[in-house]
Every structure is written in structure tokens, then in C-alpha cells.
GROMACS .gro file of C-alpha atoms in nm:
model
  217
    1UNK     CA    1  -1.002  -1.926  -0.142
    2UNK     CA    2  -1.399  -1.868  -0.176
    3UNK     CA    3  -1.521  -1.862  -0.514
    4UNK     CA    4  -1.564  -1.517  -0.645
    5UNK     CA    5  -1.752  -1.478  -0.991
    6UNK     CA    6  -1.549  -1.288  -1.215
    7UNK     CA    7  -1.754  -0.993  -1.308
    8UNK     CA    8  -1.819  -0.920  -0.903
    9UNK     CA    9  -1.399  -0.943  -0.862
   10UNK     CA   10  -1.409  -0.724  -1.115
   11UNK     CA   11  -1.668  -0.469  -0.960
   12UNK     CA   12  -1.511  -0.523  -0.614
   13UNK     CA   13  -1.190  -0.418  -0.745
   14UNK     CA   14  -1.346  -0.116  -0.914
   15UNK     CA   15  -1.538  -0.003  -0.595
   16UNK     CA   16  -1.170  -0.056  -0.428
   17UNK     CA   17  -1.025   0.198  -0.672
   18UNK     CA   18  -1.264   0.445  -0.732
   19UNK     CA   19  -1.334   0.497  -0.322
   20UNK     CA   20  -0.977   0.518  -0.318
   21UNK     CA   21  -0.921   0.799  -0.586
   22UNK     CA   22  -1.208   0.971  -0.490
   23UNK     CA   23  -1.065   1.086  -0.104
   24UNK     CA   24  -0.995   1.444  -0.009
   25UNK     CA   25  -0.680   1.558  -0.039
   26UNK     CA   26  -0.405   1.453   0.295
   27UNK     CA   27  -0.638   1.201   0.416
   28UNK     CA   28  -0.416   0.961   0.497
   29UNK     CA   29  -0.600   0.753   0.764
   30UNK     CA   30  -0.895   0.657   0.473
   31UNK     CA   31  -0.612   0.651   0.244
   32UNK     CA   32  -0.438   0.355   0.523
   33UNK     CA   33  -0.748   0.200   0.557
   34UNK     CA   34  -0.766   0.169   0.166
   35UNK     CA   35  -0.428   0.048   0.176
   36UNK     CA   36  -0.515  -0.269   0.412
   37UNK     CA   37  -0.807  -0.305   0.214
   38UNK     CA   38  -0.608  -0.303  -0.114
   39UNK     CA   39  -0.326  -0.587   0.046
   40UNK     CA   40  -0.657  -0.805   0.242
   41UNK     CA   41  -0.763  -0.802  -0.188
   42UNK     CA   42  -0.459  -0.877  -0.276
   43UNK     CA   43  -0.386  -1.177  -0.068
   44UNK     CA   44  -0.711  -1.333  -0.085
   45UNK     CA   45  -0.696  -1.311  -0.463
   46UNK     CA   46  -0.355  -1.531  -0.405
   47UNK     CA   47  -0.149  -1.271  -0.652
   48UNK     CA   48   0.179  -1.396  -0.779
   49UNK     CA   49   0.414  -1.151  -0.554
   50UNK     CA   50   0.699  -1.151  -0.805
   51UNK     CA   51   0.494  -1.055  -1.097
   52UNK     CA   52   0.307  -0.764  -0.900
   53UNK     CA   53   0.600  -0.621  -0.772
   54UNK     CA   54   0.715  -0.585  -1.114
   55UNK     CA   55   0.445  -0.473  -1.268
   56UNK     CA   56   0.405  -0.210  -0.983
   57UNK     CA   57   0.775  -0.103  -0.973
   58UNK     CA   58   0.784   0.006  -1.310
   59UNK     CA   59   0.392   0.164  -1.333
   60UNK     CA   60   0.537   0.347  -1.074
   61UNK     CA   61   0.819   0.487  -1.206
   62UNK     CA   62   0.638   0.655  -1.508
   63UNK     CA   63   0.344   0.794  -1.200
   64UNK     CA   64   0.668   0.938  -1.034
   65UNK     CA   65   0.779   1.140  -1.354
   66UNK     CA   66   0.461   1.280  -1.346
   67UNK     CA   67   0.354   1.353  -0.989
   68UNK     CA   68   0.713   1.453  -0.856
   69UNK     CA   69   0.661   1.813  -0.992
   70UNK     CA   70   0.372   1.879  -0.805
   71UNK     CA   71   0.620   1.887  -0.472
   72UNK     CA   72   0.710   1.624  -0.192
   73UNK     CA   73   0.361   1.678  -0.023
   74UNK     CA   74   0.117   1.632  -0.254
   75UNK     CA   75   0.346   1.405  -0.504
   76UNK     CA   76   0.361   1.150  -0.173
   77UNK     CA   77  -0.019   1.164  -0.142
   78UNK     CA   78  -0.097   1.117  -0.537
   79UNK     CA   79   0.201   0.801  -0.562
   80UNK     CA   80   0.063   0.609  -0.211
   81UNK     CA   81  -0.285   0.667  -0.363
   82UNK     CA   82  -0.189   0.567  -0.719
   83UNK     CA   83   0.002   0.280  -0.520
   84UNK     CA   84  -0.330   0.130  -0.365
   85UNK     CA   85  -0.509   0.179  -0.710
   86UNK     CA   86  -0.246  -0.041  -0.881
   87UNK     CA   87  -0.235  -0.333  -0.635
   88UNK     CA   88  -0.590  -0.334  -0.657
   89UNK     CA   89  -0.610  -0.339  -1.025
   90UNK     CA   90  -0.309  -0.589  -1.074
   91UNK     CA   91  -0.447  -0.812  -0.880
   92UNK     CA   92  -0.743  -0.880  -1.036
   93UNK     CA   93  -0.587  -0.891  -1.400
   94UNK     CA   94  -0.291  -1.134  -1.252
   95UNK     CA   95  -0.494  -1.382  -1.119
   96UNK     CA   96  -0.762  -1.358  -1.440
   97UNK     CA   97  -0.807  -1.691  -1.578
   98UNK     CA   98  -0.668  -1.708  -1.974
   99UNK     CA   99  -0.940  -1.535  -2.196
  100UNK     CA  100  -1.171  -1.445  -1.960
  101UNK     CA  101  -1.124  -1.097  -1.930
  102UNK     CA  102  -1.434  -1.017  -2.190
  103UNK     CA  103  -1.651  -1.222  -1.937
  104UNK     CA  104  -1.562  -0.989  -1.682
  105UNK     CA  105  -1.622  -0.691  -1.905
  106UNK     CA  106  -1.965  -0.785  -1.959
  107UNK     CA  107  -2.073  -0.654  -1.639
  108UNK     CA  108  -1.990  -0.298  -1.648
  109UNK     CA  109  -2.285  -0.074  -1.639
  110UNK     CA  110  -2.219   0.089  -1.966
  111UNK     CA  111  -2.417   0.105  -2.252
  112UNK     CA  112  -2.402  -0.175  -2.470
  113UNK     CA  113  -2.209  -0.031  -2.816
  114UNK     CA  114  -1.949   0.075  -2.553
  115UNK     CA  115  -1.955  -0.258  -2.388
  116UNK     CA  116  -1.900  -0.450  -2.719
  117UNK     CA  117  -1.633  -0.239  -2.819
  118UNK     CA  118  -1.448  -0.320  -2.469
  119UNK     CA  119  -1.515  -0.680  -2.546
  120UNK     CA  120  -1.325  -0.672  -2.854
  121UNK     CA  121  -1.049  -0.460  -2.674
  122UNK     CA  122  -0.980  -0.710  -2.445
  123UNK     CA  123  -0.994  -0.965  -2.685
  124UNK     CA  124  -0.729  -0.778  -2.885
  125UNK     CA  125  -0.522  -0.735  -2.538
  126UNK     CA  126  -0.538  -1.088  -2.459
  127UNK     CA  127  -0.374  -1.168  -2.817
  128UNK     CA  128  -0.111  -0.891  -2.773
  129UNK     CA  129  -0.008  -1.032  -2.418
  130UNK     CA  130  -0.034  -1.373  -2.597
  131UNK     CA  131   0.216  -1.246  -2.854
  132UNK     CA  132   0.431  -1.075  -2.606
  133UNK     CA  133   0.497  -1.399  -2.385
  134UNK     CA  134   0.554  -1.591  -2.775
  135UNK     CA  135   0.851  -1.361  -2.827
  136UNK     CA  136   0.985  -1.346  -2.461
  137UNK     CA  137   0.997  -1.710  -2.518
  138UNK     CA  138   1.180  -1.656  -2.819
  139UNK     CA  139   1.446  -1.449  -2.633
  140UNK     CA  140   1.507  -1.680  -2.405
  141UNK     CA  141   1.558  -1.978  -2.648
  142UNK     CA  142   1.851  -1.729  -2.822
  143UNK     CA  143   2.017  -1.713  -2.492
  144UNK     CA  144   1.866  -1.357  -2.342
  145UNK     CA  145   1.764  -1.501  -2.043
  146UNK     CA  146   1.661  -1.211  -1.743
  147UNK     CA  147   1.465  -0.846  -1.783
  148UNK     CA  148   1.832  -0.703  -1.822
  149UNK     CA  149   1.825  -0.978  -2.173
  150UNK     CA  150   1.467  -0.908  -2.253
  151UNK     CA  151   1.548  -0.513  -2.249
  152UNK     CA  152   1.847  -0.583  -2.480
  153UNK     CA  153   1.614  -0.764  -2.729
  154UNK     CA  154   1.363  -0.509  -2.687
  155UNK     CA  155   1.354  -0.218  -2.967
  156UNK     CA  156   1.137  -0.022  -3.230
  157UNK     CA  157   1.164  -0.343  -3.473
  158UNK     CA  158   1.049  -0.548  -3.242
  159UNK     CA  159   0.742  -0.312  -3.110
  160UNK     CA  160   0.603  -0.279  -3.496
  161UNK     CA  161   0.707  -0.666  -3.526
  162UNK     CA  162   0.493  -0.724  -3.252
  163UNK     CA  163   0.196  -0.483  -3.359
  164UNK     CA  164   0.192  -0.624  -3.657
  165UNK     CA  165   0.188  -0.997  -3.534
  166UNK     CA  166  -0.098  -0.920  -3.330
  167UNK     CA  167  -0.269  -0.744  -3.568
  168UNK     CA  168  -0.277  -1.023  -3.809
  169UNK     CA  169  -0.363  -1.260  -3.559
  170UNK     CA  170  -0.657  -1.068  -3.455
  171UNK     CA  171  -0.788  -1.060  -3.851
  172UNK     CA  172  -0.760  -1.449  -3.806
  173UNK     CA  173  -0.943  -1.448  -3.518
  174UNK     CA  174  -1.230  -1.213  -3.629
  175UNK     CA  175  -1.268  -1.421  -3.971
  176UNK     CA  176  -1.334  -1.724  -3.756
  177UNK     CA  177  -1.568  -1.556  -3.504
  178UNK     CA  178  -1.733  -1.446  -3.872
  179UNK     CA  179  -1.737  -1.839  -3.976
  180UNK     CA  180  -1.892  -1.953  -3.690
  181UNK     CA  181  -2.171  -1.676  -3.746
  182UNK     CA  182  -2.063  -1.343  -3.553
  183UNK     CA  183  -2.278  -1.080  -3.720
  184UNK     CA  184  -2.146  -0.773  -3.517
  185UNK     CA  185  -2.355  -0.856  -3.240
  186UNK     CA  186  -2.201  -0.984  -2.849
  187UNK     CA  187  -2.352  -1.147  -2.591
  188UNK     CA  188  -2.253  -0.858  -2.379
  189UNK     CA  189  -2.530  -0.937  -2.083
  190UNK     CA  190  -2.423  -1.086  -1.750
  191UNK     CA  191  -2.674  -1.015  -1.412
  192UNK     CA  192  -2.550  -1.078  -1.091
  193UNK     CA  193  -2.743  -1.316  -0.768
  194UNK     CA  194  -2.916  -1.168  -0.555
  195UNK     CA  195  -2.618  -1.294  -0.283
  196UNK     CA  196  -2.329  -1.100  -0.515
  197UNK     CA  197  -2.572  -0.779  -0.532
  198UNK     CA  198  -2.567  -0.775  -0.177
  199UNK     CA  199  -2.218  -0.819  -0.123
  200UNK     CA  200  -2.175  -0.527  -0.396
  201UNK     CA  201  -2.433  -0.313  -0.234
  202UNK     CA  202  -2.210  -0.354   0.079
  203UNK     CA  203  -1.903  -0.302  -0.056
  204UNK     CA  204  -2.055   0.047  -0.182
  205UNK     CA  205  -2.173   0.121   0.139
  206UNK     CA  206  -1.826   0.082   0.302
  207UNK     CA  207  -1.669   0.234   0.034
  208UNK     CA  208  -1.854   0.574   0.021
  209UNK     CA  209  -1.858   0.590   0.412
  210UNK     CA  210  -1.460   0.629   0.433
  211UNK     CA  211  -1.495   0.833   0.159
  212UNK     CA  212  -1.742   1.047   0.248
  213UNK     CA  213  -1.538   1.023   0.612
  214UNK     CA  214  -1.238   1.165   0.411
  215UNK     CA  215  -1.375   1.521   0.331
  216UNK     CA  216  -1.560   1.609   0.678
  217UNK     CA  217  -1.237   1.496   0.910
   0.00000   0.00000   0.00000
């Protein structure tokens, strides 16, 4: 696989998504051409299949719940589109190496108290995930192997068990980034080559064509 630089996966997954939620209403050829767009992503980011077919079955289960009301035509259009969006998305977080998800973050044209504050968030999701794999593990060493034995472990106590681990972890971690001289201030900066602004610019470019395509078909 070539070597992408994580804040341009990052963009390239976001130019993915927001061409894709962007097209006109029934236009399902873009929204095909998305699609094979979405999967080419998918495989070249080398996603774990198992793990994003989970992930997806069940995001899309709470989309349905939503979008289902809205009738068979339009509820069709919203869950394929929503479908695209999440294999796009997935597969970038998936295949994100461990605690490098702020790197990525610094990127995004935002400004920069926003940008900080999305640093620290996904610091703070990193140590939740963290937390949740800790007590799957701890499930599985009581003998609840299996989602069907996860689900039966799973329950309020254990949400504010794990809220609460997390949180506490997370004071740990700030008072060390405080030790080693954090004064409220992050790095947040991170400019791209001029090769990966090209290969953004055309990314943009295809992106808004079939877009653009979408409402004067």
C-alpha cells in the first residue's frame, strides 16, 4: 500500500463523504460511483472486513430507525448514502495507527480554539476506546466470550463504571501533559507538500464534478 500521510487520509476521506452527502436527491448513478469510490478507499486502506461489517451493521440499524419513516423511496436513498458515508469514515478510523488520531485532527481547516478542543476530544476518545477493549478483555477472562457474552455483561453499571474509569484516567493524563509543561497551548499546526495539495486539489475537483453532475442530470 502507498504511504498516505495521515492528515491527507483524513481529508480524502472527508472530501469522500461530504461529495457524497451533498448529491441531489435519487441520484443514484453519482451515488454508485461514490459507492465504488467508497469500497476502491476501503480496500486500499486494507480495512479489517470483520470489524467494519460490524461496526456498519449496527450504525446502521439506529440510521434505519430513523430514516424508515420517511417511506421506502427516500429511506433507500438516505441508508445507501449514509452506507457510503460510513465505509468511508470507518475506514479511515480502523486502520488509524494507536494515538494518532489528534495528528490527523491537526489538519482541519478550523480555527485553532476549535482545533485544540478536537485534539483533546480525541485524546479523551482514544482513552475511552482504550478502556472499552480493558473491560472486553475482562469479560472474556470471566468466561463471556462472543458479542452475545459481551451484551450480557453490558449494563448501566458498567456504562458509569466505564465513564468514570475514563474520566479518571484522563485527569492522570492531563496532570502529566501539565508536568511535562502543557500550558493550555497545542501544537495544533500541520501543512501539507505541495505533492498532497495537489492530490487534494484533485480529489476536490472530482468530487464537486459528480456532484455538481448530480443536480443538472
Amino acid at each position: 500500500m502507498l504511504k498516505v500521510a495521515l492528515p491527507l487520509r483524513l481529508h480524502l476521506s472527508l472530501v469522500i463523504v461530504v461529495g457524497a452527502a451533498s448529491l441531489q436527491f435519487n441520484a443514484w448513478l453519482c451515488l454508485g460511483i461514490y459507492g465504488a469510490i467508497a469500497l476502491f478507499w476501503a480496500g486500499f486502506l486494507r480495512v479489517p472486513l470483520p470489524q467494519l461489517g460490524g461496526l456498519i451493521g449496527t450504525e446502521l440499524i439506529f440510521l434505519s430507525f430513523m430514516a424508515l419513516p420517511l417511506g421506502w423511496e427516500r429511506a433507500s436513498f438516505l441508508l445507501v448514502r449514509s452506507l457510503i458515508c460510513l465505509i468511508t469514515m470507518n475506514s479511515f478510523l480502523l486502520t488509524l495507527p494507536p494515538h494518532s488520531f489528534g495528528i490527523a485532527l491537526k489538519s482541519l481547516p478550523v480555527p485553532v480554539p476549535i482545533k485544540a478542543n478536537l485534539l483533546l476530544a480525541g485524546q479523551y476518545l482514544e482513552i475511552l476506546l482504550d478502556e472499552v477493549t480493558r473491560m472486553q478483555r475482562s469479560a472474556q477472562l470471566r468466561g463471556l466470550n462472543g458479542a452475545v457474552g459481551w451484551l450480557r455483561y453490558t449494563s448501566a453499571a458498567m456504562i458509569g463504571a466505564l465513564y468514570l474509569r475514563s474520566l479518571d484516567r484522563a485527569e492522570r493524563v492531563y496532570a502529566a501533559m501539565v508536568i511535562r509543561g502543557y500550558n493550555g497551548q497545542l501544537p495544533v499546526d500541520a501543512t501539507f507538500r505541495p505533492k498532497e495539495r495537489f492530490v487534494l486539489l484533485v480529489a476536490w475537483a472530482i468530487a464537486s464534478g459528480l456532484t455538481i453532475t448530480s443536480y443538472t442530470i
